[in-house]
C-alpha positions as a printed Julia matrix, in Angstrom:
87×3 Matrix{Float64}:
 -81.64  -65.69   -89.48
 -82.65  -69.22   -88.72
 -80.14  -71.66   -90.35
 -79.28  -69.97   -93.46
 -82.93  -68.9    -93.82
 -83.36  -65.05   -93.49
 -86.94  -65.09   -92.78
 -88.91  -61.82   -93.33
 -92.5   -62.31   -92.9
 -94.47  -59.32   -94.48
 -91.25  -56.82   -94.14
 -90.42  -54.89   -97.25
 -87.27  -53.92   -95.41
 -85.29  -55.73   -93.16
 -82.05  -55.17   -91.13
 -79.66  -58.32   -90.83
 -77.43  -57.6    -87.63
 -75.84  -61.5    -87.38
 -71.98  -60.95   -87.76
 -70.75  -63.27   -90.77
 -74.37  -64.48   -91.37
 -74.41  -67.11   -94.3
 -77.98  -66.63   -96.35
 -79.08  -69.33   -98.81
 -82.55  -68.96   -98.21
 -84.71  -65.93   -98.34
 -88.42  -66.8    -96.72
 -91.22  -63.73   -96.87
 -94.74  -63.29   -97.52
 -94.46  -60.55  -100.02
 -96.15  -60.69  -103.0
 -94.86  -61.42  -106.43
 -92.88  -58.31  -108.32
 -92.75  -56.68  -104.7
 -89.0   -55.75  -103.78
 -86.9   -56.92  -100.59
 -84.52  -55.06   -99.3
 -81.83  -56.2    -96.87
 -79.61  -53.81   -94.84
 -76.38  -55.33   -93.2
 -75.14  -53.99   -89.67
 -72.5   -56.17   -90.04
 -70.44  -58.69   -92.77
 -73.49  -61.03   -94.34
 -72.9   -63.7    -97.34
 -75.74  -64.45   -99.87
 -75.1   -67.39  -101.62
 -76.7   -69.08  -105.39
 -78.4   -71.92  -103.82
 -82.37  -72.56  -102.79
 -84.15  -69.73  -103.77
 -81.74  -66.94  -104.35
 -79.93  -65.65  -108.25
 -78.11  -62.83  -109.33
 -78.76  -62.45  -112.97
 -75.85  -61.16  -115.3
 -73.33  -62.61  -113.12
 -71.23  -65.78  -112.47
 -70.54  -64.82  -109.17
 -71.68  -67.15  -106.54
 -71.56  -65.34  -103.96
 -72.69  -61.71  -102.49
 -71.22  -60.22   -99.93
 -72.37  -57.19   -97.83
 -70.6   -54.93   -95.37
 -72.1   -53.07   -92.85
 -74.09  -50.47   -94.0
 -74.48  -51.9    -97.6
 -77.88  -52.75   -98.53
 -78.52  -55.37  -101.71
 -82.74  -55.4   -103.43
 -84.28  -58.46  -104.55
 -87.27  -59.06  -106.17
 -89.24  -61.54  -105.81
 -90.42  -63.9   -108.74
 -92.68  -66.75  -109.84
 -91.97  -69.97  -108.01
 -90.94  -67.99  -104.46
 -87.37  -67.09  -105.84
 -85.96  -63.97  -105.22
 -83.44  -61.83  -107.67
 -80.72  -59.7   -106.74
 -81.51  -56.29  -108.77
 -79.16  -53.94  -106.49
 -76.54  -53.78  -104.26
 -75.89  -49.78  -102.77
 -72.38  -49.58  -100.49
């Protein structure tokens, strides 16, 4: 985590280990329709702003504990959708 970029390159999975990490941004090179997932070592925030939604939901916020891991796939125009969260 750079910022509040989480920046994943290529990765299909990733492992976030930054204690009370704030993401806004998610930044990868995955394809379109590919899915991200994001395991948390520790307490990580995603929040609704940049490139990041979570459909069906007003919340504005995600938060993960350690061990939780949330999915995301990634859509037209580089954004990326939450699609699962597994604590």
């Amino acid at each position: 985590i750079s910022g509040n970029t989480l920046s994943c390159r290529q990765a299909k999975e990733i492992i976030v280990q930054g204690a009370g990490s704030q993401i806004y941004i998610i930044s990868s090179d995955i394809n379109t329709g590919e899915v991200l997932s994001v395991k948390a070592t520790t307490n990580i925030s995603f929040y609704i702003t940049g490139n990041i939604s979570f459909p069906g939901t007003t919340n504005s916020v995600l938060n993960l504990a350690a061990g939780d891991t949330a999915e995301f796939i990634k859509t037209d125009g580089n954004n990326y959708q939450l699609i699962s969260v597994r604590h």
